[in-house]
Structure formats: C-alpha cells, structure tokens
Tab-separated table of C-alpha atoms and ligand atoms in Angstrom:
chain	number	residue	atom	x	y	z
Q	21	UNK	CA	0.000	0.000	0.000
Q	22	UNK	CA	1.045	3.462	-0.789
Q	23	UNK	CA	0.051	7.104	0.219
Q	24	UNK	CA	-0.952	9.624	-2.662
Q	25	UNK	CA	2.936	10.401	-3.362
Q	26	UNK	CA	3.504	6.463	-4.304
Q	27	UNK	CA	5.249	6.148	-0.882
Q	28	UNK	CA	4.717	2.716	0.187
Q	29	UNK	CA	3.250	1.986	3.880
Q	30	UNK	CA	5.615	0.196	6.497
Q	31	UNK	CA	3.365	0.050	9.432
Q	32	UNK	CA	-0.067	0.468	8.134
Q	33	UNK	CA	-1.872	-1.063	5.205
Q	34	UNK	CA	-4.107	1.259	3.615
Q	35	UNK	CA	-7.219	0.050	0.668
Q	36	UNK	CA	-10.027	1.576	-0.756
Q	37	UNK	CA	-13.246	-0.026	-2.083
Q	38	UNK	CA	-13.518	1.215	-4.933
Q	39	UNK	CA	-16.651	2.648	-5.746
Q	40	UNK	CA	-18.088	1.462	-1.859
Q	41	UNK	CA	-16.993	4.652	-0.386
Q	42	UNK	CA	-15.380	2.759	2.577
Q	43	UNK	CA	-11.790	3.153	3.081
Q	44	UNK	CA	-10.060	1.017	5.478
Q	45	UNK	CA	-6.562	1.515	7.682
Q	46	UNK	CA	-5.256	-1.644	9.540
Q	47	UNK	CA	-2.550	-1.739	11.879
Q	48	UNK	CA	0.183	-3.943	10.784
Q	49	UNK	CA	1.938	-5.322	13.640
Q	50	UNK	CA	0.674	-8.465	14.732
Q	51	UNK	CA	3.669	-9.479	15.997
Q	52	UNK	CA	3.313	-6.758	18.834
Q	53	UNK	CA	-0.150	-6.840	19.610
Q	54	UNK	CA	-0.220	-3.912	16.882
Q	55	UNK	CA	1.279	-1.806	19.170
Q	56	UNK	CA	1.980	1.372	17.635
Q	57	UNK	CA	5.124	3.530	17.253
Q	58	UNK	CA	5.933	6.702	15.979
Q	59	UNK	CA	5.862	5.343	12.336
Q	60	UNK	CA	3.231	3.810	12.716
Q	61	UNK	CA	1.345	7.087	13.798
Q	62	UNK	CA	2.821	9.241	11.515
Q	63	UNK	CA	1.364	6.290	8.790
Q	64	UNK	CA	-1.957	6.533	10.532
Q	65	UNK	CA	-2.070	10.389	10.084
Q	66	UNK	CA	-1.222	10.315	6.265
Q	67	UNK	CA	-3.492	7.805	5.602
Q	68	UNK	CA	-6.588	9.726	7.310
Q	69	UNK	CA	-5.476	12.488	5.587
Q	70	UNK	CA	-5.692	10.914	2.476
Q	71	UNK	CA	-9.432	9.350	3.285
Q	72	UNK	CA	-10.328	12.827	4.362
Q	73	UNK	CA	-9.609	14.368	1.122
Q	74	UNK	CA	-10.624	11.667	-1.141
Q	75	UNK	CA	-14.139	12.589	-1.996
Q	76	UNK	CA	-14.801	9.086	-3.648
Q	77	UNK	CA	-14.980	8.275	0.427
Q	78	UNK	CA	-17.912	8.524	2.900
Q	79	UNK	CA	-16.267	6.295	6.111
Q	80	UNK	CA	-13.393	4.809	6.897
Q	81	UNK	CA	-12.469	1.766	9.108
Q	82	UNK	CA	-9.866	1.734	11.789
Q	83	UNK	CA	-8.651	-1.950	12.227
Q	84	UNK	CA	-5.652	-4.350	13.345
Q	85	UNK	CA	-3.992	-6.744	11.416
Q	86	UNK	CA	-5.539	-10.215	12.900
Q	87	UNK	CA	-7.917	-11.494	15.455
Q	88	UNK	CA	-5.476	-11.187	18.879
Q	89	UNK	CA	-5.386	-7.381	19.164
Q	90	UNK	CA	-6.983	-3.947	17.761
Q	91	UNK	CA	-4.419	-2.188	18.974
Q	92	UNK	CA	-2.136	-2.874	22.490
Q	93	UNK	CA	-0.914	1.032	22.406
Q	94	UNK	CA	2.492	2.955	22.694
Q	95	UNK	CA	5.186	0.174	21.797
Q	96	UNK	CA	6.996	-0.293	25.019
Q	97	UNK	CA	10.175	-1.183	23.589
Q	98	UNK	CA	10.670	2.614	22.230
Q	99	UNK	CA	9.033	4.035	25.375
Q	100	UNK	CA	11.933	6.762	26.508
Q	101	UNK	CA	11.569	9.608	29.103
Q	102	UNK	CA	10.468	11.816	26.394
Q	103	UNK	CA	7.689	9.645	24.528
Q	104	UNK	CA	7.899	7.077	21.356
Q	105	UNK	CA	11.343	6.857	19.935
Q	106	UNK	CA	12.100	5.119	16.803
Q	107	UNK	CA	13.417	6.852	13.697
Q	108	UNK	CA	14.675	10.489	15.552
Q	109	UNK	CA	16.810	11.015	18.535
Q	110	UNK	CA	14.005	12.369	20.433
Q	111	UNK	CA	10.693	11.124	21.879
Q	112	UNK	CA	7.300	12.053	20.606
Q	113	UNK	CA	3.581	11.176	21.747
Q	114	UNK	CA	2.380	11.825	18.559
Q	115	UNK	CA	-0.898	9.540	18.948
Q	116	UNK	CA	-2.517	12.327	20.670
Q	117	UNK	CA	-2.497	14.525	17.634
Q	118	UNK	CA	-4.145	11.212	15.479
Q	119	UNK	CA	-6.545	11.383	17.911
Q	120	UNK	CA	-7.467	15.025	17.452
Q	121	UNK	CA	-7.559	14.628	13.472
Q	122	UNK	CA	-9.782	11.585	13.970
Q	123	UNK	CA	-12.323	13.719	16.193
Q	124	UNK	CA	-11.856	16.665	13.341
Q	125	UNK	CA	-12.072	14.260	10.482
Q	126	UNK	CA	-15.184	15.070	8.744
Q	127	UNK	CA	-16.105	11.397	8.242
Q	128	UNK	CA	-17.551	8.665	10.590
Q	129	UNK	CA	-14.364	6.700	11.744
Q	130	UNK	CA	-15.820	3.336	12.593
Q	131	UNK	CA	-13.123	1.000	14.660
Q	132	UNK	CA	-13.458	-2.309	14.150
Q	133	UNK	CA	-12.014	-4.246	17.351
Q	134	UNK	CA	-10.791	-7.645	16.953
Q	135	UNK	CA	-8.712	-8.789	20.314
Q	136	UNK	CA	-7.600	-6.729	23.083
Q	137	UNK	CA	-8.126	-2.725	22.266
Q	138	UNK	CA	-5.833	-2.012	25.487
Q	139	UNK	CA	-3.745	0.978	26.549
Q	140	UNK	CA	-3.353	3.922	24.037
Q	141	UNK	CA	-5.399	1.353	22.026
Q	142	UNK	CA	-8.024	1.740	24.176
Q	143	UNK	CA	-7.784	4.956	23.449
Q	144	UNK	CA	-7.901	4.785	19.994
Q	145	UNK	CA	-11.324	3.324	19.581
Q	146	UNK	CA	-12.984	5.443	22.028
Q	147	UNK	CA	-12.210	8.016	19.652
Q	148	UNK	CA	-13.393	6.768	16.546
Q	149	UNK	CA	-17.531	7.371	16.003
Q	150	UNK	CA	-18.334	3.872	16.762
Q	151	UNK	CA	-16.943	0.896	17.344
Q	152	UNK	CA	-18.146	-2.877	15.779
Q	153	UNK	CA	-16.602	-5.667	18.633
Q	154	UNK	CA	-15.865	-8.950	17.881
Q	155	UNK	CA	-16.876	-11.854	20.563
Q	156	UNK	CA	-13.363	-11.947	21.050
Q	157	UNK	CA	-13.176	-8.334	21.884
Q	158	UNK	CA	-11.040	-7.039	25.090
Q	159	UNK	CA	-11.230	-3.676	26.407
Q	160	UNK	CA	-9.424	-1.848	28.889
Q	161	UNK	CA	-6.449	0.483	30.291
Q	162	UNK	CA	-3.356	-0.979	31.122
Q	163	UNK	CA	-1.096	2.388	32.534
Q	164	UNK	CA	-1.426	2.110	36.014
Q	165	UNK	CA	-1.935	-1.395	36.245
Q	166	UNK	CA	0.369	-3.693	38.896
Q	167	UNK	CA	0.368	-7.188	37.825
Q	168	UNK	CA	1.236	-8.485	41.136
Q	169	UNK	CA	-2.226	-7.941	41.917
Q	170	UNK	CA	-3.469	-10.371	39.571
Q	171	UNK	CA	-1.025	-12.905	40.012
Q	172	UNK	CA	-1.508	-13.382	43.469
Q	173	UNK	CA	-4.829	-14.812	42.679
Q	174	UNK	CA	-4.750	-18.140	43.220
Q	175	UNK	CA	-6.382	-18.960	39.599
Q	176	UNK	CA	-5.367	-15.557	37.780
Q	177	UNK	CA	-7.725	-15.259	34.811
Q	178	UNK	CA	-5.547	-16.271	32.004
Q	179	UNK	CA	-5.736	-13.181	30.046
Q	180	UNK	CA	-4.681	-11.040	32.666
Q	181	UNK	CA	-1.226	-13.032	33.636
Q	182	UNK	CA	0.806	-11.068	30.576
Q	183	UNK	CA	-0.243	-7.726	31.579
Q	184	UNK	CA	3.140	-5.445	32.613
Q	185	UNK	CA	3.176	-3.305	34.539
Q	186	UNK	CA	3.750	0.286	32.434
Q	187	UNK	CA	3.022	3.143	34.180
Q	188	UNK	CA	1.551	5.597	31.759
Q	189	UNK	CA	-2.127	7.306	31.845
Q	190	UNK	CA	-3.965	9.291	29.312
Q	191	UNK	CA	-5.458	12.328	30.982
Q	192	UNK	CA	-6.666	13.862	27.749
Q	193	UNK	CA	-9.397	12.292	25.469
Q	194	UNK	CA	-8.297	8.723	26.995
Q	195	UNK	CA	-9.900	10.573	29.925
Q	196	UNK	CA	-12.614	13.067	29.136
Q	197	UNK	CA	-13.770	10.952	26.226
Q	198	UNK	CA	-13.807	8.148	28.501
Q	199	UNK	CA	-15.642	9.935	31.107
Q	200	UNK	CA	-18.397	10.997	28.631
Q	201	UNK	CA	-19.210	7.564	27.423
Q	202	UNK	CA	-19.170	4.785	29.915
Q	203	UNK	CA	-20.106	7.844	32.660
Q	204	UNK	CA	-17.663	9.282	35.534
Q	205	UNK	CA	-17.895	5.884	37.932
Q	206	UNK	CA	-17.213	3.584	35.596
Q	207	UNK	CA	-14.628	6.018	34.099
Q	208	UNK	CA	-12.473	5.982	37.625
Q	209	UNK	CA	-13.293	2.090	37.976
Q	210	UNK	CA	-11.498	1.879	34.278
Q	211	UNK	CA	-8.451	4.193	35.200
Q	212	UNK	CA	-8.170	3.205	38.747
Q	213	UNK	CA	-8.714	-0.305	38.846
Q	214	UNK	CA	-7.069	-1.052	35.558
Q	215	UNK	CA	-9.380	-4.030	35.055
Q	216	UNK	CA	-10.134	-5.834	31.199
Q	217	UNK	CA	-13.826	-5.821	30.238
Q	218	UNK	CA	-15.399	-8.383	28.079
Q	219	UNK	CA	-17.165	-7.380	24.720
Q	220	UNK	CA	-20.508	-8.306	26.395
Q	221	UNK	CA	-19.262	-5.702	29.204
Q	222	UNK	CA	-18.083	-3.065	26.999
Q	223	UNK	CA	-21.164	-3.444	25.299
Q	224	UNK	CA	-23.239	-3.044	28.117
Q	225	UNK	CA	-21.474	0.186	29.461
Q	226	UNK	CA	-21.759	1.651	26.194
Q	227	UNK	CA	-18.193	1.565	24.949
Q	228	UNK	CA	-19.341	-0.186	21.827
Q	229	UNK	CA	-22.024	0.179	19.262
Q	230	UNK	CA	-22.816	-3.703	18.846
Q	231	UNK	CA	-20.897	-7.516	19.543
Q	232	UNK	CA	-20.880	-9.643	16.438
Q	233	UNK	CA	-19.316	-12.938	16.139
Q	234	UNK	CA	-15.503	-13.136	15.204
Q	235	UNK	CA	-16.680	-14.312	11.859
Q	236	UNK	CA	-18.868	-11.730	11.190
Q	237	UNK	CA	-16.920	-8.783	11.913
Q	238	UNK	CA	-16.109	-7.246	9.050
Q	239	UNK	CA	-19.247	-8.287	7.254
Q	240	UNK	CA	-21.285	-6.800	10.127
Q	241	UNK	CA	-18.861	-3.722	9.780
Q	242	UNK	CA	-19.491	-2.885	6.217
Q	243	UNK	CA	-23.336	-3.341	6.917
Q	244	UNK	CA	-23.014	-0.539	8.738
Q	245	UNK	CA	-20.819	1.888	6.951
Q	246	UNK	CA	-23.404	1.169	3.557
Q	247	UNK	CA	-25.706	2.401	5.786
Q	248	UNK	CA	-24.044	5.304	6.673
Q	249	UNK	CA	-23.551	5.929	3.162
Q	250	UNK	CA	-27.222	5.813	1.884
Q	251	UNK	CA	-27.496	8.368	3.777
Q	252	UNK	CA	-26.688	12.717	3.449
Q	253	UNK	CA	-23.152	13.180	3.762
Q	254	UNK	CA	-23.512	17.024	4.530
Q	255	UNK	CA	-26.043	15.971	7.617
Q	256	UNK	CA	-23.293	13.327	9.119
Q	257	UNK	CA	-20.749	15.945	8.599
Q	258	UNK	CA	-22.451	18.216	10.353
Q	259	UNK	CA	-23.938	16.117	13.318
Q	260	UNK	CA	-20.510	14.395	13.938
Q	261	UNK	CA	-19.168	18.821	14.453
Q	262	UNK	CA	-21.995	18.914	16.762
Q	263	UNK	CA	-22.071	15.978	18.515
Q	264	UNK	CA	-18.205	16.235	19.575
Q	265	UNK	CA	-18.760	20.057	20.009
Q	266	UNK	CA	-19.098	20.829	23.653
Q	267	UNK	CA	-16.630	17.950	25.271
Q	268	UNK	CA	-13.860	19.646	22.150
Q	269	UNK	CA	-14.738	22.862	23.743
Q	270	UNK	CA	-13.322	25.897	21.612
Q	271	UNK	CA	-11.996	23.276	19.064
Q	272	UNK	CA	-15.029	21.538	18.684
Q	273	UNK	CA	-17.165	24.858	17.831
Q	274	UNK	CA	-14.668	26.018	15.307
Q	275	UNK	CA	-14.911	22.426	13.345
Q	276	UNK	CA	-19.156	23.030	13.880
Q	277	UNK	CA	-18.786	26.708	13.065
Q	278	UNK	CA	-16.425	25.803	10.075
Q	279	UNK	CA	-19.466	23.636	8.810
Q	280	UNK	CA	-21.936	26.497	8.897
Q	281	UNK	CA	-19.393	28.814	6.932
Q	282	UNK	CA	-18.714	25.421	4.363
Q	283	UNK	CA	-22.562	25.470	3.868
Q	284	UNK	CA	-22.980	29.480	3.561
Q	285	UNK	CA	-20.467	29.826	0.854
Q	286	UNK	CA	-23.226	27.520	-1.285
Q	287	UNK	CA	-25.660	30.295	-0.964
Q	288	UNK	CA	-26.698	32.947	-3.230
Q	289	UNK	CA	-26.626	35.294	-0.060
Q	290	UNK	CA	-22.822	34.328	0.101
Q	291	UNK	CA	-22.373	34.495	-4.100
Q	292	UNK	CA	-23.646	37.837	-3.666
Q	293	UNK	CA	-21.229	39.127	-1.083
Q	294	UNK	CA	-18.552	37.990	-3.383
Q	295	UNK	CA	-19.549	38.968	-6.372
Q	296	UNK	CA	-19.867	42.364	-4.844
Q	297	UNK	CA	-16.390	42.587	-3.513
Q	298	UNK	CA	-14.870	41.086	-7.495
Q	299	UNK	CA	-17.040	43.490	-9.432
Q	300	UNK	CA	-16.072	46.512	-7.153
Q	301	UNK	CA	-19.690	47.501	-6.338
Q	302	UNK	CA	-21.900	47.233	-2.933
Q	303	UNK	CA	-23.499	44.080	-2.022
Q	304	UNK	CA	-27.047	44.030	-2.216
Q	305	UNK	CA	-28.186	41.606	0.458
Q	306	UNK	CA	-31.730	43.046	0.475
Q	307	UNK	CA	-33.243	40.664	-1.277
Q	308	UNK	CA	-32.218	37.809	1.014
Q	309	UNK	CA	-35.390	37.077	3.469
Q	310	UNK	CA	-34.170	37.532	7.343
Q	311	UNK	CA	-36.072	33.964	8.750
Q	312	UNK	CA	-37.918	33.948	11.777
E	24	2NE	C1	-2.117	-6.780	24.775
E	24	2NE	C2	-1.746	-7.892	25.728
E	24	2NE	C3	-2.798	-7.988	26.861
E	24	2NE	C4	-1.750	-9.203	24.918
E	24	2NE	O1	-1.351	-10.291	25.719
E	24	2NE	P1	-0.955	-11.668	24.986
E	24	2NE	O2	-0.671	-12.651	26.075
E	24	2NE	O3	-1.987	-12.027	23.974
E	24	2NE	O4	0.364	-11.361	24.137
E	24	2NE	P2	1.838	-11.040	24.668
E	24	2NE	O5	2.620	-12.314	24.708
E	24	2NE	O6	1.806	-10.227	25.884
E	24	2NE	O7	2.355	-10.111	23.484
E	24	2NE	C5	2.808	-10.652	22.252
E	24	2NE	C6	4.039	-9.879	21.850
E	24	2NE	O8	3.656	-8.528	21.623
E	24	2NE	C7	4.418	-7.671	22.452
E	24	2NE	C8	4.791	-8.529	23.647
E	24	2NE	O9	5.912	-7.999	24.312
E	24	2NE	C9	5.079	-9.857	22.985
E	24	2NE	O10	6.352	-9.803	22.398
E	24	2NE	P3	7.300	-11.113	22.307
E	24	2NE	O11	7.421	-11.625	23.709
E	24	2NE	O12	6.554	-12.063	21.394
E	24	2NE	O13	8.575	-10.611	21.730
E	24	2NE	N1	3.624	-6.538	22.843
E	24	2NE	C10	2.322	-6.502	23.163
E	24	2NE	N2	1.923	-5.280	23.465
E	24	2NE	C11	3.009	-4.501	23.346
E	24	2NE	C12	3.261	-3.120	23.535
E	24	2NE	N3	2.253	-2.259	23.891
E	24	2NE	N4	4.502	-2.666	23.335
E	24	2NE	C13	5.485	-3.473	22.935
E	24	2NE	N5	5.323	-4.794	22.745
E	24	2NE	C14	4.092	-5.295	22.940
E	24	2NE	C15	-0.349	-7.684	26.343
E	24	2NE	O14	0.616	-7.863	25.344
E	24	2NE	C16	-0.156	-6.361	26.979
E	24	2NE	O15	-0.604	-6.132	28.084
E	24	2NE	N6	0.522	-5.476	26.288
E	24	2NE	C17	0.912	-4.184	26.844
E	24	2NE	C18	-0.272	-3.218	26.822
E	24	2NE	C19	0.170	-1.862	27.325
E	24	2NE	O16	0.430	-1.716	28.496
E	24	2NE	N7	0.261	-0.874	26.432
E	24	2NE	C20	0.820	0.443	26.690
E	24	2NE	C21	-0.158	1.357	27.445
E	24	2NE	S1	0.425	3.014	27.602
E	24	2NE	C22	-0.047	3.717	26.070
E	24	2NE	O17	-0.373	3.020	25.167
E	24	2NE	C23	-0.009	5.206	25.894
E	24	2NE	C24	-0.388	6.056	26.892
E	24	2NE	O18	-0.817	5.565	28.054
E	24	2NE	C25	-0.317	7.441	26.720
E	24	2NE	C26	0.102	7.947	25.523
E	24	2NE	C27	0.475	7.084	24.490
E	24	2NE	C28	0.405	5.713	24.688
C-alpha cells in the first residue's frame, strides 16, 4: 500500500473499495499486539489524511492486522523519558495529535475491534464514532496497572497473567472521552482499577455500538458503513461537528462553526457578497429574506 505520493506503507496497510466509499486503515503489527510507534502514527495520520480528502470516500475503518489485538498502544520497547522513539533522537507522543484529526475528520471513523483494544489502544477506539466488537473483543487500560495484583490470585484469569506493569495514563481524550461515554464511575473504575472488560461488558457500558461474532466482523462492519452511506453526507458531517462540540470545547465549535461557513459559501446570499467585492460595487443583500 502506498500514500498519494507512491510512498509505500511500512506500518499500516491502507485500501479503498472502490466505488463502496469505505476506506479502510489496519494496523500492521501483529507481531506486537499492533502496538503502535511513531511510524506507525505518523502512517496513521497520512493515511486519514488521504481518506479525508478523497471525496470518492464517505467512512473509513480503523482496524488491526488479525484477530489477537486492535491495537495494544504505545510500543513499550521505544518508550523513553520523552515519549515514542524510533526513527529520531528524540521522543514524541504523537498519537494524541491522530486522535485530534480523527475527532476533526469530517467522516464517521468506525473502529473495528478484533482482540484486546488495550492501553493507548483503548484509546484509539474510544475516539473513533463507533466501534463494531468482535466476541473476542477485550477492552481496557493498562497504565497504572500492577500485575502483582493479579497474580496473586490463586487462579489468575488467564488473560490477565501477561499484563506489565507500564506506568503511563492518558489524561486527555483517553480521559474526558472516557468519562463521557461509559459515565464518571465507571470512568475511575477503568483508570483506577485497571481491570479488562469483556465485549458483552463493553457493550453493556456503552463503549461499543454492537458484539458480532468473530466471523462476522467485518461483514457486520461494512453493513453498517453502507448504511451510513445511503445516507446525506452534509447531515453526518455536520452532526458528527456537533455531537463532539461541547466535550472539544473551543476546538469543537470552530470544526461546527467551520461547517456552517462550508454550507454558507453555497448560498446565493454568500455568491452575492462575493460577487460584490470582485465586481467593485456594494453588495445588495436586500433581497435575502431575514427567517424567523
Ligand atoms: C495486549 C496484551 C494484553 C496481549 O497479551 P498476549 O498474552 O496475547 O500477548 P503477549 O505475549 O503479551 O504479546 C505478544 C508480543 O507482543 C508484544 C509482547 O511484548 C510480545 O512480544 P514477544 O514476547 O513475542 O517478543 N507486545 C504486546 N503489546 C506490546 C506493547 N504495547 N509494546 C510493545 N510490545 C508489545 C499484552 O501484550 C499487553 O498487556 N501489552 C501491553 C499493553 C500496554 O500496556 N500498552 C501500553 C499502554 S500506555 C499507552 O499506550 C499510551 C499512553 O498511556 C499514553 C500515551 C500514548 C500511549
């Protein structure tokens, strides 16, 4: 896969159905639990970009590569005291800015969550517009977690034995976001406890949009994106602006506002304002009706 200068993807793969309207962007690094690194982000990011300003494309799905993991968050391994290190001599937590562009992105991001979505994985799906969940689903933060908690159980739930101990927390949309969908208690029970929630859990707090078989994922995933797309892109640009507005504060009004300026510049009111200015005369807006 390539980005629009022919550059070829490391990290990511990146496809288009043609003539579905659906883009897709998978996380390729199985090996790791598709744990992401700086590359990988930077990947991400030009390929959202791309989607964005493709016009041939209505939604795009955020996946991982496999059935074991969505995404496991910040590679460890390049964790320094700065951020994510891989290519440059300095750290970077450049996930937080692919966050932002997918809350910006004027297209429904739908993740589609194979695995464990864990950590700055987590993360990641909670900021998408909805999320599809396999059976196999597993949901949770990981930062402040202590394993020897777990493994002093005297049966420690299998899935539970791996998890290190990191210490990392997001205290931005891995936070507010949070907060806002599964509500503030169960928020602090997911930060402070650390725990991993089942898809049938998730789904009940409302972390996810629907639990489909492992087999049915991405079947059940394009069901829903069709639907999306039979219906008026200009209203789901618009709602998705003004459903994020008020938790992206200042931000979110000027993506909302933006929308109402995008819409106004199709207007004759607009053409006439101008027209006015190019042919070097005064507008004449009194012809435009002032609506109760
Ligand atoms: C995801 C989980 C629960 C999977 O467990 P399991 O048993 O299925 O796999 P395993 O054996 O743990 O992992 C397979 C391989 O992937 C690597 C592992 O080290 C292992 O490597 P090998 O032994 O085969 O060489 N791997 C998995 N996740 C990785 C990661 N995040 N970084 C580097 N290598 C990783 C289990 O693997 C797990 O708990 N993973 C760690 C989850 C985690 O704590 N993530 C970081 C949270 S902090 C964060 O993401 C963040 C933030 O808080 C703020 C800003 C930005 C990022």
């Amino acid at each position: 896969a390539t980005d629009e200068s022919g550059k070829p993807f490391v990290d990511i793969i990146y496809e288009k159905a043609v003539g579905e309207g659906i883009a897709k962007i998978t996380i390729n690094r199985p090996d790791r639990r598709n744990a992401f690194r700086p590359l990988t982000v930077k990947e991400l990011m030009r390929a959202f970009n791309d989607a964005r300003d493709d016009s041939s494309i209505g939604v795009i799905i955020l996946t991982g590569k496999g059935t074991k993991a969505f995404c496991s968050g910040g590679d460890q391994a390049l964790r320094d005291s700065d951020g994510y290190v891989d290519f440059d001599s300095f750290g970077r937590l450049n996930v937080l800015d692919l966050q932002v562009q997918i809350r910006r992105l004027p297209k429904p991001v739908i993740a589609m969550v194979a695995g464990y979505a864990v950590g700055g994985g987590h993360v990641l799906h909670m900021v998408c517009d909805m999320t599809i969940a396999a059976g196999n689903a597993i949901f949770g933060q990981t930062g402040p977690k202590n394993p020897p908690f777990f493994v002093s159980l005297s049966h420690p739930p299998p899935l539970l034995q791996s998890v290190s101990q990191v210490g990392s927390f997001d205290a931005g949309y891995g936070s507010s976001i949070m907060s806002r969908l599964v509500g503030p208690k169960r928020a602090r029970e997911m930060w402070f406890l650390s725990r991993f929630y089942t898809a049938d859990e998730a789904d009940k707090m409302g972390l996810v949009n629907t639990v489909v078989p492992l087999a049915e994922l991405e079947r059940e995933t394009v069901k829903w994106c069709r639907q999306i797309l039979r219906n008026s892109p200009m209203a789901i640009r618009v709602l998705k602006s003004a459903l994020n507005a008020a938790d992206d504060g200042y931000a979110g009004l000027q993506e909302l506002g933006g929308n109402a300026t995008l819409i106004f510049y199709g207007t004759e009111e607009a053409k006439e304002g101008k027209n006015a200015y190019m042919e070097r005369r005064r507008p004449d807006f009194s012809k435009f009706p002032r609506k109760p």
